[in-house]
Structure formats: structure tokens, C-alpha cells
CSV table of C-alpha atoms in Angstrom, one decimal:
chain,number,residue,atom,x,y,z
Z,21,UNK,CA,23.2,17.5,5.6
Z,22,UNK,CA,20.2,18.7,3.9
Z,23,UNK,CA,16.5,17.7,4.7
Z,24,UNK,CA,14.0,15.9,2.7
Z,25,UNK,CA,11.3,17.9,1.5
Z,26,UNK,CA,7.6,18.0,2.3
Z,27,UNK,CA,5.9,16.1,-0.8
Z,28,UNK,CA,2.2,15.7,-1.0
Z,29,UNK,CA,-0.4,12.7,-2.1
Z,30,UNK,CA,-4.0,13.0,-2.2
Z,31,UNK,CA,-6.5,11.2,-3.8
Z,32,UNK,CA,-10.4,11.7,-4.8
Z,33,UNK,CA,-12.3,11.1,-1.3
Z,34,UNK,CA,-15.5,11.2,-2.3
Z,35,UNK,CA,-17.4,10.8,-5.4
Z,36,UNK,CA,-18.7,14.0,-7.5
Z,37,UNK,CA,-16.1,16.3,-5.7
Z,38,UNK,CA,-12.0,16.1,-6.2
Z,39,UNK,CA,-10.8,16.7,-2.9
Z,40,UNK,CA,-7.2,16.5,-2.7
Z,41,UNK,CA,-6.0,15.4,0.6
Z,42,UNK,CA,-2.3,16.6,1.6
Z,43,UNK,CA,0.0,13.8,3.1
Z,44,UNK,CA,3.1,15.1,4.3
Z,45,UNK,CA,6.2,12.9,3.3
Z,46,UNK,CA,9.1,12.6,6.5
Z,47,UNK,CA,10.8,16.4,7.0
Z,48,UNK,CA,11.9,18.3,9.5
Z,49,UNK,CA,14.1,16.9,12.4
Z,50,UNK,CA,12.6,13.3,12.0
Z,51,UNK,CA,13.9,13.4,8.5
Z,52,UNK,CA,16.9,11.3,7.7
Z,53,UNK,CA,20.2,13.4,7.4
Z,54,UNK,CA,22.1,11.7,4.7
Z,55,UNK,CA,19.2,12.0,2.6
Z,56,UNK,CA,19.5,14.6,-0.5
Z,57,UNK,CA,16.6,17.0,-0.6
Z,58,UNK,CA,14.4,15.8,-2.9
Z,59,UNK,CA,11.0,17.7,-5.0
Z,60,UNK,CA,7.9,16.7,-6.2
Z,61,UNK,CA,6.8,19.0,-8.5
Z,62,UNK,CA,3.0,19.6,-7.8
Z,63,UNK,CA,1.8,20.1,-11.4
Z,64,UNK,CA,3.3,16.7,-12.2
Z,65,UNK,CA,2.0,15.1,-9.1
Z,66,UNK,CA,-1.7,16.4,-9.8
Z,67,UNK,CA,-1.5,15.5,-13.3
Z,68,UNK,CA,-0.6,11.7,-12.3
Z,69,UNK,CA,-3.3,12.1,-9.0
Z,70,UNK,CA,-5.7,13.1,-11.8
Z,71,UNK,CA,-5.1,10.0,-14.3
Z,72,UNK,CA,-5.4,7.9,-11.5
Z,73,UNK,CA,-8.9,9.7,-10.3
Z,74,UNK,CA,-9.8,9.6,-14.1
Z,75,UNK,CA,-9.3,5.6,-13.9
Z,76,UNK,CA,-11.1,4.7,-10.9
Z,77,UNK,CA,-14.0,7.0,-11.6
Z,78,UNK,CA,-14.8,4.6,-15.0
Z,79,UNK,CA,-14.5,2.0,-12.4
Z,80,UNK,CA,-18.5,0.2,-12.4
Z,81,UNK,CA,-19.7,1.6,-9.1
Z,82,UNK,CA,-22.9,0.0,-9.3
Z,83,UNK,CA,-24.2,-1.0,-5.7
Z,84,UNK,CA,-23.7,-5.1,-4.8
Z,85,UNK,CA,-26.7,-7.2,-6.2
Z,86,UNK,CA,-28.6,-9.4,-4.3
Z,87,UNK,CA,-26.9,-12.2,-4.9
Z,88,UNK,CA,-23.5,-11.4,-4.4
Z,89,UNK,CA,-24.5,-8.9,-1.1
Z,90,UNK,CA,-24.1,-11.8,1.7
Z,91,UNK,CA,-20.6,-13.2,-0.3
Z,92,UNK,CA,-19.3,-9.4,-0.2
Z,93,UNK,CA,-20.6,-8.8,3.3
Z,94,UNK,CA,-18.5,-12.0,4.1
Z,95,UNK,CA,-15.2,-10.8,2.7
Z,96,UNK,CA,-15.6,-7.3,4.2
Z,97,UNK,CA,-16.0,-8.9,7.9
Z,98,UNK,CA,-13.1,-11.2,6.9
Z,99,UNK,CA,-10.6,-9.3,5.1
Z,100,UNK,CA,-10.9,-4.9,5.6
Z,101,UNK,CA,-9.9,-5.2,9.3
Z,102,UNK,CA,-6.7,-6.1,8.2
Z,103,UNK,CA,-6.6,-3.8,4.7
Z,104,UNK,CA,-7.6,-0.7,7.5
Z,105,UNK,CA,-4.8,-1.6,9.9
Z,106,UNK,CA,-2.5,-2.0,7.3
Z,107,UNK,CA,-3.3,1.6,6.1
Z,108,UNK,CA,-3.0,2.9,9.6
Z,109,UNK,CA,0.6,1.3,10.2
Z,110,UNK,CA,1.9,2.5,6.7
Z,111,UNK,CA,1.2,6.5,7.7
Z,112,UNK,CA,2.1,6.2,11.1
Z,113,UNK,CA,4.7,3.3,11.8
Z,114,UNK,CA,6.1,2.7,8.0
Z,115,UNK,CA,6.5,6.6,8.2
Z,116,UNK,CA,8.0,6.7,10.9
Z,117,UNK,CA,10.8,4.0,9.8
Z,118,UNK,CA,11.3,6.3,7.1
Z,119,UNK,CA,11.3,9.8,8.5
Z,120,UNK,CA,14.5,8.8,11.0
Z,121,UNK,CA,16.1,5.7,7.8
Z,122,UNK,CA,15.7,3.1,10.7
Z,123,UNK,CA,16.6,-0.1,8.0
Z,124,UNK,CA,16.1,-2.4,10.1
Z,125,UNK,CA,12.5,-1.5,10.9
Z,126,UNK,CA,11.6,-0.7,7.2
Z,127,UNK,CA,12.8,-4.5,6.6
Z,128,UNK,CA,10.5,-5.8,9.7
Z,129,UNK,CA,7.4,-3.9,7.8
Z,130,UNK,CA,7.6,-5.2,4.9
Z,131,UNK,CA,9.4,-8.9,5.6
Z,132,UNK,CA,7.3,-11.7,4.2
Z,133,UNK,CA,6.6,-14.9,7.2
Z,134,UNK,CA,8.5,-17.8,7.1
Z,135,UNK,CA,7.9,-20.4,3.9
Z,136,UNK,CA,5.1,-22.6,4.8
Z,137,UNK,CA,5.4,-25.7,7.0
Z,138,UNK,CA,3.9,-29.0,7.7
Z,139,UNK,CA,2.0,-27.9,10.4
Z,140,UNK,CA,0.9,-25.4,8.7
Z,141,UNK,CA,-0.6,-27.4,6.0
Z,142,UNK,CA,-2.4,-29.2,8.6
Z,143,UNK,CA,-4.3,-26.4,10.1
Z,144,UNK,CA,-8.0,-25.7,8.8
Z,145,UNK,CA,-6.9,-22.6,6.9
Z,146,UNK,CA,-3.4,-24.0,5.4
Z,147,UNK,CA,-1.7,-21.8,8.3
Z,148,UNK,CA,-2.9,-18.7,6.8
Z,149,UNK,CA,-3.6,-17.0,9.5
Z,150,UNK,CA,-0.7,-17.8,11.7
Z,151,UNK,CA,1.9,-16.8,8.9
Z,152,UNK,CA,0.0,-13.7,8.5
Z,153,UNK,CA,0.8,-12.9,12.2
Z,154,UNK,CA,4.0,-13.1,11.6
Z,155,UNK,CA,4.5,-11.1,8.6
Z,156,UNK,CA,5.8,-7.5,8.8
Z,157,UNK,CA,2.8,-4.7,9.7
Z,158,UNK,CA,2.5,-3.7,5.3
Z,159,UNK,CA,3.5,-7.1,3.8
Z,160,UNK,CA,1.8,-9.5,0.9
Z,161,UNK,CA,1.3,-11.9,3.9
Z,162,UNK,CA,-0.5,-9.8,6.5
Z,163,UNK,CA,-2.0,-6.8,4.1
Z,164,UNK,CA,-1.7,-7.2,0.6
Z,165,UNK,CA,-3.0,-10.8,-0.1
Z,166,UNK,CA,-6.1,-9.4,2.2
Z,167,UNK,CA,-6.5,-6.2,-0.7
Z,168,UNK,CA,-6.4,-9.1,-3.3
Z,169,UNK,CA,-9.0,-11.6,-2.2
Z,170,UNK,CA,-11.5,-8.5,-1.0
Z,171,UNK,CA,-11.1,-6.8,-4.4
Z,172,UNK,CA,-12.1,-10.7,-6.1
Z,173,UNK,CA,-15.6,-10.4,-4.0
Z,174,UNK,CA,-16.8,-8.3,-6.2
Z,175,UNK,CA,-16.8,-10.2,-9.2
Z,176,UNK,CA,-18.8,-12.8,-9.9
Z,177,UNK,CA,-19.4,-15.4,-12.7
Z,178,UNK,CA,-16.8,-13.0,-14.7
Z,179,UNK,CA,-14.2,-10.6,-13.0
Z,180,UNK,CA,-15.7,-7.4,-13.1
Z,181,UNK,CA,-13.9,-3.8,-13.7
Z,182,UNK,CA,-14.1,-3.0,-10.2
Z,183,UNK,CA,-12.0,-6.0,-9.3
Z,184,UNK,CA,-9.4,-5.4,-12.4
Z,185,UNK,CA,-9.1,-1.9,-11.1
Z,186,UNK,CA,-8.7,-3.0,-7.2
Z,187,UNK,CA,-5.9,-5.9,-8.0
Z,188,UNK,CA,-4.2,-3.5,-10.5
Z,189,UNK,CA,-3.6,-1.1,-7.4
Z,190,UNK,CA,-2.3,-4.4,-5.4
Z,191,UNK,CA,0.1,-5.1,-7.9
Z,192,UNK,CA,1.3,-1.8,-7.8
Z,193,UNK,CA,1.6,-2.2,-3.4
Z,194,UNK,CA,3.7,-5.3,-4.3
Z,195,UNK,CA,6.2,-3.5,-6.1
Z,196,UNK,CA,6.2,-0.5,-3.6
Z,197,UNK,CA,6.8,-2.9,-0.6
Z,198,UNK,CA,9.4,-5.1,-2.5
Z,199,UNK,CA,11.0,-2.3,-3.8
Z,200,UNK,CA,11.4,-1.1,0.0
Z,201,UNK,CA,12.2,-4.4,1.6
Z,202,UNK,CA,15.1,-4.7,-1.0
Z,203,UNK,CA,16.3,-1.1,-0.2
Z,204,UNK,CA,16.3,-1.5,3.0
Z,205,UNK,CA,18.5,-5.4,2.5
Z,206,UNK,CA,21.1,-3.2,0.7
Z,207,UNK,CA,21.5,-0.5,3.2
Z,208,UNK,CA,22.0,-3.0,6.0
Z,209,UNK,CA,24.5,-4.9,3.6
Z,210,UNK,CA,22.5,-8.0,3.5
Z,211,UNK,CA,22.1,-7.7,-0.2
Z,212,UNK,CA,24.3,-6.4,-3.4
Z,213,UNK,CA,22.7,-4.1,-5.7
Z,214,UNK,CA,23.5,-6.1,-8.5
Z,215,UNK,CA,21.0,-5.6,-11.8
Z,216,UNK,CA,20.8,-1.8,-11.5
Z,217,UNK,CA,18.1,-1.7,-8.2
Z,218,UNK,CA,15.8,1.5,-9.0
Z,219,UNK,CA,18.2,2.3,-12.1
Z,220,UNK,CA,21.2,3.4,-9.7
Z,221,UNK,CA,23.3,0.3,-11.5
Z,222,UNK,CA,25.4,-2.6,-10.3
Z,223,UNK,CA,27.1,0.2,-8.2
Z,224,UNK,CA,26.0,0.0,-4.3
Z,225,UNK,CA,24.2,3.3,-4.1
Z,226,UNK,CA,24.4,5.2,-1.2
Z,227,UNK,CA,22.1,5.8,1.9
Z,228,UNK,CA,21.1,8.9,0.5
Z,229,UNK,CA,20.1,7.7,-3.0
Z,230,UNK,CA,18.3,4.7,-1.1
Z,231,UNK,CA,16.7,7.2,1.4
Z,232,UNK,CA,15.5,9.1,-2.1
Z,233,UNK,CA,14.0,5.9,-3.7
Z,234,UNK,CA,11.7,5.1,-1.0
Z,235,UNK,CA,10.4,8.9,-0.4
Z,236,UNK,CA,9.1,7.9,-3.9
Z,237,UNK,CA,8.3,4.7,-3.5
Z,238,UNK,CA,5.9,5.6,-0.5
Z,239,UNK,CA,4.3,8.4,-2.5
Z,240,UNK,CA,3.6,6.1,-5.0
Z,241,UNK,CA,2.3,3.3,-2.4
Z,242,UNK,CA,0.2,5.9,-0.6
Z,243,UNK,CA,-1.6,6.9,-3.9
Z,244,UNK,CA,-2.3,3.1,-4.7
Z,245,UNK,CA,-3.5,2.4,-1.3
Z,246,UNK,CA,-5.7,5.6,-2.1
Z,247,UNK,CA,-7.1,4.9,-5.4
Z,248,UNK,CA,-7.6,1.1,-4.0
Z,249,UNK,CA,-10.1,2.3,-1.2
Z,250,UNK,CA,-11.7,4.7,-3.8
Z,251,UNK,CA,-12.4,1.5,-5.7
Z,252,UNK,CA,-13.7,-0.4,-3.0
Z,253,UNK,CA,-16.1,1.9,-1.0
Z,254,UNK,CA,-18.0,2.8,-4.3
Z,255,UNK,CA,-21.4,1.5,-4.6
Z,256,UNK,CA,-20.6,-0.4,-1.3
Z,257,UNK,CA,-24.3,-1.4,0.9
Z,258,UNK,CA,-24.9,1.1,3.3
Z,259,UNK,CA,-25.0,-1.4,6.0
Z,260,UNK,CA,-21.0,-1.5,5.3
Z,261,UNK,CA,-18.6,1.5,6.8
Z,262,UNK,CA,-16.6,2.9,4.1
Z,263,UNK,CA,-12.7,1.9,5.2
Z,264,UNK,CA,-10.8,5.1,5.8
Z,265,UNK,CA,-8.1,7.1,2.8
Z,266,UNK,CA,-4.9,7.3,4.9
């Protein structure tokens, strides 16, 4: 069986200078065996890395005001811990699930918590926290919603072009991770492909197609979760640590 191939994300780590950062994709004898080898051509890669670059340097990066300083400090204590150990789990454990086509742990990382219960409701934060805990390690529940709700501190009486350009990266995490959770439901046989999932057709695609789809899939995730903490650590207060690219 043939290998997958190394592909490469990167993103702009530091304003004034384009520093591409490599990423490897799962390869060597990690990589799954039924997958088909698959390319990413680097001239079509840098020209999408550098549209995305191009967006989030328009981004406002004008440091916090006054007024909005202790609200933003707030969120950041509240909500990066989770956006940073979401970014940590998606290159090394997510990865991992990948590299070796373990379904069943591809469906744990990305698996949403149960639907929301009484007792939930009856807890000072609406069980928010305790469904989180329960969600899979790069889920809406434990990562994504956190992305969403940082990225609305900073706007204030209007949303602000930072925020538009922070949620538009989320959106584009939801549809990675939903895209992978339903791959991963087909491979095990838990779910038909029915409505042509990733354009294969009503056809059940294979474990190699599937392996294929999410290779891209997590090169497109890992240049959104990228471009997202571009967005967020410009014009952040110095008293805040930038969160880390992955």
C-alpha cells in the first residue's frame, strides 16, 4: 500500500515578516496503509496561505481601548486556556488518530457532549462547563464555542472586523471537525454516505478515499486554527501572552 505524503501548512507568525511555518501531515510508518498517496502542490498551497495572510493582515489590529481592556482581559483568562489546549491536542493527539486511521478515536475528538439536561439547566452556568468536559479534545463543545465567544470580546457597541474575521475562521473549524466526525461515522459503518459526503456520491467510499478527505480536511483546519490566532494576538495588551500557532 502506498504512503501518504508529507504536505505542509504554515501561516504568518508574526506581523511585518511572512514566516511560513512547515507542519508535516501523518507519513512514514505511522501513516495509514490503505490510504492513496496524496499531493499538495506547494504553489497552490502558498497562493491560498497568502490570501489568507492577505485577509487577516486588513484585519483592525489596533491595541484594546480602555474601556473594553478589563472585558477582554476577562475572556482571555476565561476562554484561551481552552482555545491553546485545543490547538495542542489537534497536532499531537488529532494527528495522531489520523497518522495510524484509528476511527474510533477521530470520532472521540471531535464527538459533541450529550444534549443538555435538566440538571444541567439548573447549574449556575446552564451546565456549560460540565458538557464541555465531556466533549471530544477539538469539538464545538469543549474548543470551538470557546474560539467564538473570545473572538466576540473584541467588539463592542458594533462587531468589529477583528471579530468578523476571528468567527469566519470558526465557522471554517466547524466544518473541518464535522466533516471529520462524519468520516469517521462512515468508516466505522455507523452512518451511510448518502448525499454525496465530500463529493465521493451516495456510493460508500472507501477507507482510502476517507483517509484522503481528512488529510485535507486537517490542512485546511490547521490553517484556520492559524489564521484565527494571527487574528487574535494582534494588537493584544502586553500584559496578555500571545497563545501559541500550532
Amino acid at each position: 500500500m502506498k504512503m501518504l505524503s508529507k504536505a505542509l501548512f504554515g501561516f504568518l507568525v508574526v506581523s511585518f515578516s511572512c514566516v511560513v511555518g512547515a507542519f508535516q501531515l501523518p507519513s512514514g510508518s505511522d501513516a495509514p496503509r490503505s490510504a492513496t498517496t496524496h499531493h499538495v502542490d506547494r504553489k497552490d498551497f502558498l497562493a491560498t496561505s497568502a490570501s489568507v495572510i492577505t485577509g487577516a493582515v486588513l484585519v483592525n489590529s489596533q491595541p484594546a481601548n480602555a474601556r473594553g481592556r478589563a472585558t477582554l482581559e476577562q475572556a482571555y483568562d476565561r476562554y484561551t486556556p481552552r482555545i491553546v489546549e485545543g490547538g495542542q491536542f489537534y497536532k499531537s493527539d488529532l494527528y495522531a488518530a489520523i497518522s495510524k486511521s484509528n476511527w474510533k478515536a477521530i470520532q472521540a475528538a471531535t464527538a459533541e457532549p450529550p444534549k443538555k439536561s435538566k440538571e444541567d439547566r439548573a447549574l449556575q452556568d446552564g451546565g456549560f462547563a460540565k458538557r464541555a468536559a465531556l466533549a471530544g479534545g477539538f469539538s464545538n463543545a469543549r474548543v470551538l464555542s470557546a474560539m467564538d465567544l473570545y473572538a466576540g470580546s473584541f467588539s463592542d457597541s458594533s462587531i468589529s472586523a477583528k471579530t468578523k474575521a476571528m468567527k469566519a475562521e470558526v465557522e471554517t473549524l466547524r466544518e473541518v471537525v464535522e466533516g471529520m466526525n462524519k468520516a469517521a461515522k462512515i468508516a466505522l459503518g455507523e452512518e451511510s454516505a448518502g448525499g454525496g459526503l465530500f463529493g465521493i456520491g451516495s456510493k460508500k467510499p472507501s477507507t482510502s478515499e476517507l483517509a484522503k478527505q481528512l488529510q485535507e480536511l486537517y490542512i485546511k483546519g490547521g490553517n484556520a486554527y492559524n489564521a484565527y490566532i494571527f487574528a487574535a494576538n494582534e494588537g493584544l495588551p502586553l500584559q496578555l501572552k500571545k497563545m501559541p500557532f500550532l
